[in-house]
Coordinates of N, CA and C in Angstrom, one line a residue:
X1 N 23.7 50.7 43.4 CA 25.2 50.5 43.7 C 25.9 49.9 42.5
X2 N 27.0 50.5 42.0 CA 27.7 49.9 40.9 C 28.5 48.6 41.4
X3 N 28.5 47.6 40.6 CA 29.3 46.4 41.0 C 30.8 46.7 41.1
X4 N 31.4 46.0 42.0 CA 32.9 46.2 42.2 C 33.7 45.8 41.0
X5 N 34.7 46.6 40.7 CA 35.6 46.2 39.6 C 36.8 45.6 40.2
X6 N 36.9 44.2 40.3 CA 37.9 43.6 41.0 C 39.3 43.7 40.2
X7 N 39.2 43.8 38.9 CA 40.5 44.0 38.2 C 41.1 45.3 38.5
X8 N 40.2 46.3 38.6 CA 40.8 47.7 39.0 C 41.3 47.7 40.4
X9 N 40.7 47.0 41.3 CA 41.2 46.9 42.7 C 42.6 46.2 42.7
X10 N 42.7 45.1 41.9 CA 44.0 44.4 41.8 C 45.0 45.3 41.2
X11 N 44.7 46.1 40.2 CA 45.7 47.0 39.6 C 46.1 48.1 40.6
X12 N 45.2 48.5 41.5 CA 45.6 49.5 42.5 C 46.6 48.9 43.5
X13 N 46.4 47.6 43.9 CA 47.3 46.9 44.8 C 48.7 46.8 44.1
X14 N 48.6 46.4 42.8 CA 49.9 46.2 42.1 C 50.7 47.5 42.0
X15 N 50.0 48.6 41.8 CA 50.7 49.9 41.8 C 51.3 50.2 43.1
X16 N 50.7 49.9 44.2 CA 51.3 50.1 45.5 C 52.5 49.2 45.7
X17 N 52.4 48.0 45.2 CA 53.5 47.0 45.3 C 54.8 47.5 44.6
X18 N 54.5 48.1 43.4 CA 55.7 48.5 42.6 C 56.4 49.7 43.2
X19 N 55.8 50.4 44.1 CA 56.4 51.5 44.8 C 57.3 51.0 46.0
X20 N 57.1 49.7 46.4 CA 57.9 49.2 47.5 C 59.1 48.4 47.0
X21 N 60.1 48.2 47.8 CA 61.3 47.5 47.4 C 61.2 46.0 47.7
X22 N 60.2 45.6 48.5 CA 60.1 44.2 48.8 C 59.1 43.5 47.9
X23 N 59.4 42.3 47.4 CA 58.5 41.6 46.6 C 57.6 40.7 47.5
X24 N 56.2 41.0 47.5 CA 55.3 40.2 48.4 C 55.2 38.8 47.9
X25 N 54.8 37.9 48.8 CA 54.6 36.5 48.6 C 53.1 36.2 48.4
X26 N 52.8 35.5 47.4 CA 51.4 35.2 47.1 C 51.2 33.7 47.0
X27 N 50.2 33.2 47.7 CA 49.8 31.8 47.6 C 48.6 31.8 46.6
X28 N 48.8 31.2 45.5 CA 47.8 31.1 44.4 C 47.2 29.8 44.3
X29 N 45.9 29.7 44.8 CA 45.2 28.4 44.6 C 45.0 28.2 43.1
X30 N 45.3 27.1 42.6 CA 45.1 26.8 41.2 C 44.1 25.6 41.0
X31 N 43.2 25.8 40.0 CA 42.3 24.7 39.7 C 42.9 23.8 38.7
X32 N 43.7 24.3 37.8 CA 44.3 23.5 36.7 C 45.4 24.4 36.0
X33 N 46.2 23.7 35.3 CA 47.3 24.4 34.6 C 46.8 25.4 33.5
X34 N 45.8 25.1 32.7 CA 45.4 26.0 31.7 C 44.9 27.3 32.4
X35 N 44.1 27.2 33.4 CA 43.6 28.4 34.1 C 44.7 29.2 34.8
X36 N 45.7 28.5 35.2 CA 46.8 29.2 35.9 C 47.8 29.9 34.9
X37 N 47.8 29.5 33.7 CA 48.8 30.0 32.7 C 48.9 31.5 32.6
X38 N 47.8 32.1 32.3 CA 47.8 33.6 32.2 C 48.0 34.2 33.5
X39 N 47.4 33.7 34.6 CA 47.5 34.3 35.9 C 49.0 34.3 36.3
X40 N 49.7 33.2 36.1 CA 51.1 33.2 36.5 C 52.0 34.1 35.6
X41 N 51.7 34.2 34.3 CA 52.4 35.1 33.4 C 52.2 36.6 33.9
X42 N 51.0 36.9 34.3 CA 50.6 38.2 34.7 C 51.2 38.6 36.1
X43 N 50.9 37.7 37.1 CA 51.2 38.1 38.5 C 52.7 37.9 38.9
X44 N 53.4 37.0 38.1 CA 54.8 36.7 38.5 C 55.7 38.0 38.3
X45 N 55.2 39.0 37.6 CA 56.0 40.2 37.5 C 56.0 41.0 38.8
X46 N 55.0 40.7 39.7 CA 54.9 41.5 40.9 C 55.0 40.7 42.2
X47 N 54.8 39.4 42.1 CA 54.8 38.6 43.3 C 55.7 37.4 43.2
X48 N 56.2 36.9 44.3 CA 56.8 35.6 44.4 C 55.7 34.6 44.7
X49 N 55.5 33.7 43.8 CA 54.2 32.9 43.9 C 54.5 31.5 44.2
X50 N 53.7 31.0 45.1 CA 53.6 29.5 45.3 C 52.2 29.1 44.8
X51 N 52.2 28.2 43.9 CA 51.0 27.6 43.4 C 50.5 26.5 44.3
X52 N 49.4 26.7 44.9 CA 48.8 25.7 45.8 C 47.7 24.9 45.1
X53 N 48.0 23.6 45.0 CA 47.1 22.8 44.3 C 46.2 21.9 45.3
X54 N 45.1 22.5 45.6 CA 44.2 21.8 46.5 C 42.8 21.7 45.8
X55 N 42.4 20.5 45.3 CA 41.2 20.3 44.6 C 40.6 19.0 44.8
X56 N 40.0 18.8 46.0 CA 39.4 17.5 46.4 C 38.2 17.1 45.6
X57 N 37.7 18.1 44.8 CA 36.5 17.8 44.0 C 36.8 17.0 42.8
X58 N 38.0 16.9 42.3 CA 38.3 16.3 41.0 C 38.1 14.8 41.1
X59 N 37.4 14.3 40.0 CA 37.1 12.9 39.9 C 37.3 12.5 38.5
X60 N 37.9 11.3 38.3 CA 38.4 10.3 39.3 C 39.8 10.7 39.7
X61 N 40.4 9.8 40.5 CA 41.8 10.2 41.0 C 42.8 10.2 39.8
X62 N 42.6 9.4 38.8 CA 43.5 9.5 37.6 C 43.5 10.8 37.0
X63 N 42.3 11.5 36.9 CA 42.1 12.8 36.4 C 42.9 13.8 37.3
X64 N 42.8 13.6 38.6 CA 43.4 14.5 39.5 C 45.0 14.4 39.3
X65 N 45.5 13.2 39.2 CA 46.9 13.1 39.0 C 47.4 13.7 37.7
X66 N 46.6 13.6 36.6 CA 46.9 14.2 35.3 C 47.0 15.7 35.5
X67 N 46.1 16.3 36.2 CA 46.1 17.7 36.3 C 47.2 18.2 37.2
X68 N 47.6 17.5 38.2 CA 48.7 17.8 39.0 C 50.0 17.9 38.2
X69 N 50.2 16.8 37.4 CA 51.4 16.7 36.6 C 51.5 17.8 35.5
X70 N 50.3 18.2 35.0 CA 50.3 19.3 34.0 C 50.6 20.6 34.7
X71 N 50.2 20.8 35.9 CA 50.5 22.0 36.6 C 51.9 22.1 36.9
X72 N 52.5 21.1 37.4 CA 54.0 21.1 37.6 C 54.8 21.3 36.3
X73 N 54.4 20.7 35.3 CA 55.1 20.8 34.0 C 55.0 22.3 33.5
X74 N 53.9 22.9 33.6 CA 53.7 24.3 33.2 C 54.7 25.2 34.0
X75 N 54.7 25.0 35.3 CA 55.6 25.9 36.1 C 57.0 25.7 35.7
X76 N 57.4 24.5 35.4 CA 58.8 24.2 34.9 C 59.1 24.8 33.6
X77 N 58.1 25.1 32.8 CA 58.4 25.6 31.4 C 58.3 27.1 31.4
X78 N 57.8 27.8 32.4 CA 57.7 29.2 32.4 C 59.0 29.9 32.7
X79 N 59.1 31.1 32.3 CA 60.3 31.9 32.6 C 59.9 33.2 33.3
X80 N 59.5 33.1 34.6 CA 58.9 34.2 35.3 C 59.9 35.2 35.7
X81 N 59.4 36.4 36.0 CA 60.2 37.5 36.6 C 60.6 37.1 38.0
X82 N 59.7 36.7 38.8 CA 60.0 36.3 40.2 C 59.7 34.8 40.3
X83 N 60.3 34.1 41.3 CA 60.2 32.6 41.4 C 58.8 32.2 41.5
X84 N 58.5 31.0 40.9 CA 57.2 30.3 41.1 C 57.5 28.9 41.6
X85 N 56.9 28.6 42.8 CA 57.1 27.2 43.3 C 55.8 26.5 43.4
X86 N 55.8 25.2 43.7 CA 54.6 24.4 43.7 C 54.4 23.7 45.0
X87 N 53.2 23.7 45.5 CA 52.8 23.0 46.8 C 51.5 22.2 46.5
X88 N 51.6 20.9 46.7 CA 50.4 20.1 46.5 C 49.7 19.9 47.8
X89 N 48.4 20.2 47.9 CA 47.6 19.8 49.0 C 47.2 18.4 49.0
X90 N 46.7 17.8 50.0 CA 46.2 16.4 50.0 C 45.0 16.2 49.1
X91 N 44.9 15.0 48.6 CA 43.7 14.7 47.8 C 42.7 14.1 48.7
X92 N 41.6 14.9 49.0 CA 40.7 14.5 50.0 C 39.2 14.5 49.5
X93 N 38.9 13.6 48.6 CA 37.6 13.7 47.9 C 36.4 13.6 48.9
X94 N 36.7 12.9 50.1 CA 35.6 12.7 51.0 C 35.2 14.1 51.6
X95 N 36.1 15.0 51.7 CA 35.7 16.4 52.1 C 34.8 17.1 51.1
X96 N 35.1 16.9 49.9 CA 34.2 17.5 48.8 C 32.8 16.9 48.9
X97 N 32.7 15.5 49.0 CA 31.4 14.9 49.1 C 30.6 15.3 50.3
X98 N 31.3 15.5 51.4 CA 30.7 16.0 52.6 C 30.1 17.4 52.4
X99 N 30.9 18.2 51.8 CA 30.5 19.6 51.6 C 29.4 19.8 50.6
X100 N 29.3 18.8 49.7 CA 28.2 18.9 48.7 C 27.0 18.1 49.0
X101 N 27.0 17.4 50.1 CA 25.9 16.6 50.5 C 24.6 17.3 50.4
X102 N 23.6 16.7 49.8 CA 22.3 17.4 49.6 C 22.2 18.3 48.4
X103 N 23.3 18.5 47.7 CA 23.3 19.4 46.5 C 23.8 18.6 45.3
X104 N 23.7 17.3 45.4 CA 24.2 16.5 44.2 C 23.5 16.8 42.9
X105 N 22.3 17.2 43.0 CA 21.5 17.5 41.8 C 21.5 18.9 41.4
X106 N 22.2 19.8 42.1 CA 22.3 21.2 41.7 C 22.9 21.4 40.4
X107 N 22.5 22.3 39.6 CA 23.2 22.6 38.3 C 24.5 23.2 38.6
X108 N 25.4 23.1 37.6 CA 26.7 23.7 37.8 C 26.6 25.2 38.0
X109 N 27.3 25.8 38.9 CA 27.2 27.2 39.3 C 26.3 27.4 40.4
X110 N 25.6 26.4 41.0 CA 24.7 26.5 42.1 C 25.4 26.4 43.4
X111 N 24.6 26.0 44.4 CA 25.0 26.0 45.8 C 26.2 24.9 46.0
X112 N 26.1 23.8 45.3 CA 27.2 22.8 45.4 C 28.5 23.5 45.0
X113 N 28.5 24.3 44.0 CA 29.8 24.9 43.5 C 30.2 25.9 44.6
X114 N 29.3 26.7 45.2 CA 29.7 27.6 46.2 C 30.3 26.9 47.4
X115 N 29.8 25.8 47.8 CA 30.4 25.0 48.9 C 31.8 24.5 48.5
X116 N 32.0 24.1 47.2 CA 33.2 23.7 46.7 C 34.3 24.8 46.7
X117 N 33.8 26.0 46.3 CA 34.7 27.2 46.3 C 35.2 27.4 47.7
X118 N 34.2 27.4 48.6 CA 34.6 27.7 50.0 C 35.6 26.7 50.6
X119 N 35.3 25.5 50.3 CA 36.2 24.4 50.8 C 37.7 24.7 50.4
X120 N 37.8 24.9 49.1 CA 39.2 25.1 48.5 C 39.8 26.4 49.0
X121 N 39.0 27.5 49.1 CA 39.5 28.8 49.5 C 39.9 28.8 51.0
X122 N 39.1 28.1 51.8 CA 39.4 28.0 53.2 C 40.8 27.3 53.4
X123 N 41.0 26.3 52.6 CA 42.3 25.5 52.7 C 43.4 26.4 52.2
X124 N 43.2 27.2 51.2 CA 44.2 28.1 50.7 C 44.5 29.2 51.7
X125 N 43.5 29.8 52.3 CA 43.7 30.8 53.3 C 44.5 30.3 54.5
X126 N 44.1 29.1 54.9 CA 44.8 28.4 56.1 C 46.3 28.2 55.7
X127 N 46.5 27.7 54.5 CA 47.9 27.5 54.1 C 48.7 28.8 54.0
X128 N 48.0 29.8 53.5 CA 48.7 31.1 53.4 C 49.0 31.7 54.8
X129 N 48.1 31.5 55.7 CA 48.4 32.0 57.1 C 49.6 31.2 57.7
X130 N 49.5 29.9 57.6 CA 50.6 29.1 58.2 C 51.9 29.3 57.5
X131 N 51.9 29.6 56.2 CA 53.2 29.9 55.5 C 53.7 31.3 55.5
X132 N 52.9 32.2 56.2 CA 53.4 33.6 56.3 C 53.3 34.3 55.0
X133 N 52.4 34.0 54.2 CA 52.2 34.7 52.9 C 51.6 36.1 53.1
X134 N 51.9 37.0 52.2 CA 51.3 38.3 52.2 C 49.8 38.3 51.7
X135 N 49.6 37.5 50.7 CA 48.3 37.4 50.0 C 48.0 36.0 49.6
X136 N 46.7 35.8 49.4 CA 46.3 34.5 48.7 C 45.1 34.9 47.8
X137 N 45.0 34.1 46.7 CA 43.9 34.2 45.8 C 43.7 32.9 45.0
X138 N 42.8 32.9 44.1 CA 42.6 31.7 43.3 C 42.5 32.0 41.8
X139 N 42.8 31.1 41.0 CA 42.7 31.2 39.5 C 41.3 31.1 39.0
X140 N 40.4 30.6 39.9 CA 39.0 30.3 39.4 C 38.3 31.4 38.7
X141 N 38.6 32.7 39.0 CA 37.9 33.8 38.4 C 38.2 34.0 36.9
X142 N 39.2 33.2 36.4 CA 39.5 33.4 35.0 C 38.5 32.8 34.1
X143 N 37.7 31.8 34.6 CA 36.7 31.1 33.8 C 35.5 32.0 33.6
X144 N 35.0 32.1 32.3 CA 33.8 32.8 32.0 C 32.6 32.2 32.7
X145 N 32.7 30.9 33.2 CA 31.6 30.2 33.8 C 31.6 30.4 35.4
X146 N 32.6 31.1 35.9 CA 32.7 31.3 37.3 C 32.3 32.7 37.7
X147 N 31.6 32.9 38.8 CA 31.1 34.1 39.3 C 32.1 34.8 40.1
X148 N 32.8 35.9 39.6 CA 33.9 36.5 40.3 C 33.4 37.2 41.5
X149 N 32.2 37.8 41.5 CA 31.7 38.4 42.7 C 31.6 37.5 43.9
X150 N 31.0 36.3 43.7 CA 30.9 35.3 44.7 C 32.2 34.7 45.2
X151 N 33.1 34.5 44.2 CA 34.5 34.0 44.5 C 35.2 35.0 45.4
X152 N 35.1 36.3 45.1 CA 35.8 37.3 45.9 C 35.2 37.5 47.3
X153 N 33.8 37.3 47.3 CA 33.2 37.4 48.6 C 33.6 36.3 49.5
X154 N 33.7 35.1 49.0 CA 34.1 34.0 49.8 C 35.6 34.2 50.2
X155 N 36.4 34.6 49.3 CA 37.8 34.8 49.6 C 38.0 35.8 50.7
X156 N 37.3 36.9 50.6 CA 37.4 37.9 51.6 C 36.9 37.4 53.0
X157 N 35.9 36.6 53.0 CA 35.4 36.1 54.3 C 36.4 35.2 54.9
X158 N 36.9 34.2 54.1 CA 37.8 33.3 54.7 C 39.2 33.9 55.1
X159 N 39.5 35.0 54.3 CA 40.7 35.8 54.6 C 40.6 36.4 56.0
X160 N 39.4 36.9 56.3 CA 39.2 37.5 57.6 C 39.3 36.5 58.7
X161 N 38.7 35.3 58.4 CA 38.7 34.2 59.4 C 40.2 33.8 59.8
X162 N 41.0 33.6 58.7 CA 42.4 33.2 58.9 C 43.4 34.3 59.0
X163 N 42.9 35.5 58.9 CA 43.7 36.7 59.1 C 44.9 36.8 58.1
X164 N 44.5 36.6 56.8 CA 45.5 36.8 55.8 C 44.8 37.6 54.6
X165 N 45.5 38.4 53.9 CA 44.9 39.3 53.0 C 44.5 38.6 51.7
X166 N 43.3 38.7 51.3 CA 42.8 38.2 50.0 C 43.1 39.1 48.9
X167 N 43.7 38.7 47.8 CA 44.0 39.5 46.6 C 42.7 39.4 45.7
X168 N 42.1 40.6 45.5 CA 40.9 40.6 44.6 C 41.3 40.2 43.2
X169 N 40.3 39.6 42.5 CA 40.7 39.2 41.1 C 39.4 39.0 40.3
X170 N 39.6 39.2 39.0 CA 38.6 38.8 38.0 C 39.5 38.6 36.7
X171 N 40.2 37.5 36.7 CA 41.3 37.3 35.8 C 40.8 37.1 34.3
X172 N 39.5 37.0 34.1 CA 39.0 36.9 32.8 C 39.0 38.3 32.1
X173 N 39.1 39.3 32.9 CA 39.2 40.7 32.3 C 40.4 40.9 31.5
X174 N 40.4 41.9 30.7 CA 41.6 42.3 29.8 C 42.1 41.1 29.0
X175 N 41.1 40.3 28.5 CA 41.4 39.2 27.6 C 42.2 38.1 28.4
X176 N 42.0 38.0 29.7 CA 42.8 37.0 30.4 C 42.4 35.6 30.0
X177 N 41.1 35.3 29.8 CA 40.7 34.0 29.4 C 41.3 33.6 28.0
X178 N 41.2 34.6 27.1 CA 41.7 34.4 25.8 C 43.2 34.1 25.8
X179 N 43.9 34.8 26.6 CA 45.4 34.6 26.7 C 45.7 33.2 27.3
X180 N 44.8 32.7 28.3 CA 45.0 31.4 28.8 C 44.9 30.3 27.8
X181 N 43.9 30.5 26.9 CA 43.8 29.6 25.8 C 45.0 29.6 24.9
X182 N 45.5 30.8 24.6 CA 46.7 30.9 23.7 C 47.9 30.2 24.4
X183 N 48.1 30.4 25.7 CA 49.2 29.8 26.4 C 49.0 28.3 26.5
X184 N 47.8 27.8 26.7 CA 47.6 26.4 26.7 C 48.0 25.7 25.4
X185 N 47.7 26.4 24.3 CA 48.1 25.9 23.0 C 49.7 25.9 22.9
X186 N 50.3 27.0 23.3 CA 51.7 27.1 23.2 C 52.5 26.0 24.0
X187 N 51.9 25.7 25.1 CA 52.6 24.7 26.0 C 52.0 23.3 25.8
X188 N 51.0 23.1 24.9 CA 50.4 21.8 24.7 C 49.7 21.3 25.9
X189 N 49.0 22.1 26.7 CA 48.5 21.7 28.0 C 47.2 20.9 27.7
X190 N 47.0 19.9 28.6 CA 45.8 19.1 28.6 C 44.7 20.0 29.1
X191 N 43.6 20.1 28.3 CA 42.4 20.9 28.7 C 41.3 20.0 28.9
X192 N 40.8 19.8 30.1 CA 39.7 19.0 30.4 C 38.4 19.5 29.8
X193 N 37.4 18.6 29.6 CA 36.1 19.0 29.1 C 35.0 19.1 30.2
X194 N 35.4 19.1 31.4 CA 34.5 19.3 32.5 C 35.2 19.9 33.7
X195 N 34.5 20.6 34.6 CA 35.1 21.4 35.6 C 36.0 20.5 36.5
X196 N 35.5 19.4 36.9 CA 36.3 18.5 37.8 C 35.6 17.4 38.5
X197 N 34.4 17.7 39.1 CA 33.8 16.7 40.0 C 32.9 15.8 39.1
X198 N 32.5 14.7 39.8 CA 31.7 13.7 39.1 C 30.4 14.2 38.6
X199 N 29.9 15.2 39.3 CA 28.6 15.8 38.9 C 28.7 16.7 37.7
X200 N 29.8 17.5 37.6 CA 30.0 18.3 36.4 C 30.4 17.4 35.2
X201 N 31.1 16.3 35.5 CA 31.4 15.3 34.4 C 30.1 14.8 33.8
X202 N 29.2 14.4 34.6 CA 27.9 13.9 34.1 C 27.1 15.0 33.3
X203 N 27.2 16.2 33.8 CA 26.5 17.3 33.1 C 27.1 17.5 31.7
X204 N 28.5 17.4 31.7 CA 29.2 17.5 30.4 C 28.8 16.4 29.4
X205 N 28.6 15.2 29.9 CA 28.2 14.1 29.1 C 26.8 14.3 28.6
X206 N 25.9 14.8 29.4 CA 24.5 15.1 29.0 C 24.5 16.1 27.9
X207 N 25.3 17.2 28.1 CA 25.3 18.3 27.1 C 25.8 17.7 25.7
X208 N 26.9 16.9 25.8 CA 27.4 16.3 24.6 C 26.4 15.4 23.9
X209 N 25.7 14.6 24.7 CA 24.7 13.7 24.1 C 23.5 14.5 23.5
X210 N 23.2 15.6 24.1 CA 22.1 16.5 23.6 C 22.6 17.1 22.2
X211 N 23.8 17.6 22.2 CA 24.3 18.2 20.9 C 24.3 17.1 19.8
X212 N 24.7 15.9 20.1 CA 24.8 14.8 19.2 C 23.4 14.5 18.7
X213 N 22.4 14.5 19.6 CA 21.0 14.2 19.2 C 20.4 15.3 18.3
X214 N 20.8 16.5 18.7 CA 20.2 17.7 17.9 C 20.9 17.7 16.5
X215 N 22.1 17.2 16.4 CA 22.8 17.2 15.1 C 22.2 16.2 14.2
X216 N 21.6 15.1 14.7 CA 21.0 14.1 14.0 C 22.0 13.1 13.3
X217 N 21.5 12.1 12.7 CA 22.4 11.1 12.0 C 22.9 11.7 10.7
X218 N 24.2 11.3 10.4 CA 24.7 11.7 9.1 C 24.2 10.8 8.0
X219 N 24.0 11.3 6.8 CA 23.6 10.4 5.7 C 24.7 9.4 5.4
X220 N 24.3 8.3 5.0 CA 25.3 7.2 4.7 C 26.3 7.6 3.6
X221 N 25.9 8.4 2.7 CA 26.8 8.8 1.6 C 27.7 9.9 2.0
X222 N 27.5 10.4 3.2 CA 28.4 11.5 3.7 C 28.0 12.9 3.2
X223 N 27.0 13.0 2.4 CA 26.6 14.3 1.8 C 25.6 15.1 2.7

């Protein structure tokens, strides 16, 4: 069986949308401003978007607040075709720690991450249902490190539970990730060096220490 092409599925939905006179409302879960930059540029031509910032995994709280402010700043600097608004979910780190219990030592991309994706997408689907949105989705699939197949599977499952349509995505396609890097530079966005949680932060530190160790000491004369 050939793998699903989520970008193609998204484009089919967009073609249907352009044939209608009504602009649908999309609740877009965002993990951070840099990842949302291209997604907002792309989708705001077809949807009225509310960026939903719910990321209880982010550690420490100061990092969380920095990312929230950058998200709001980016939205204010964009010139979208259709309106983009912002909605902040509560900062509930205890929910993330509960969801990841027993998986603290998992490598990034493992079961801990799947539980984290589910937690955030469930909250997004719930908010979309309560707000009467036509669709919901997440910016997470723009990352080359994120598994689009698993993200879409979780999104579709929680969409069925909360009875709201999940918008398929693989935003890294068609140079989406590259464009997000360009837009981050244009807007001077803060780009974090770890995914968000305390566990990914420690993994990032370990990788950095390993690179430094492999590079070895520099000669005193600088040659």
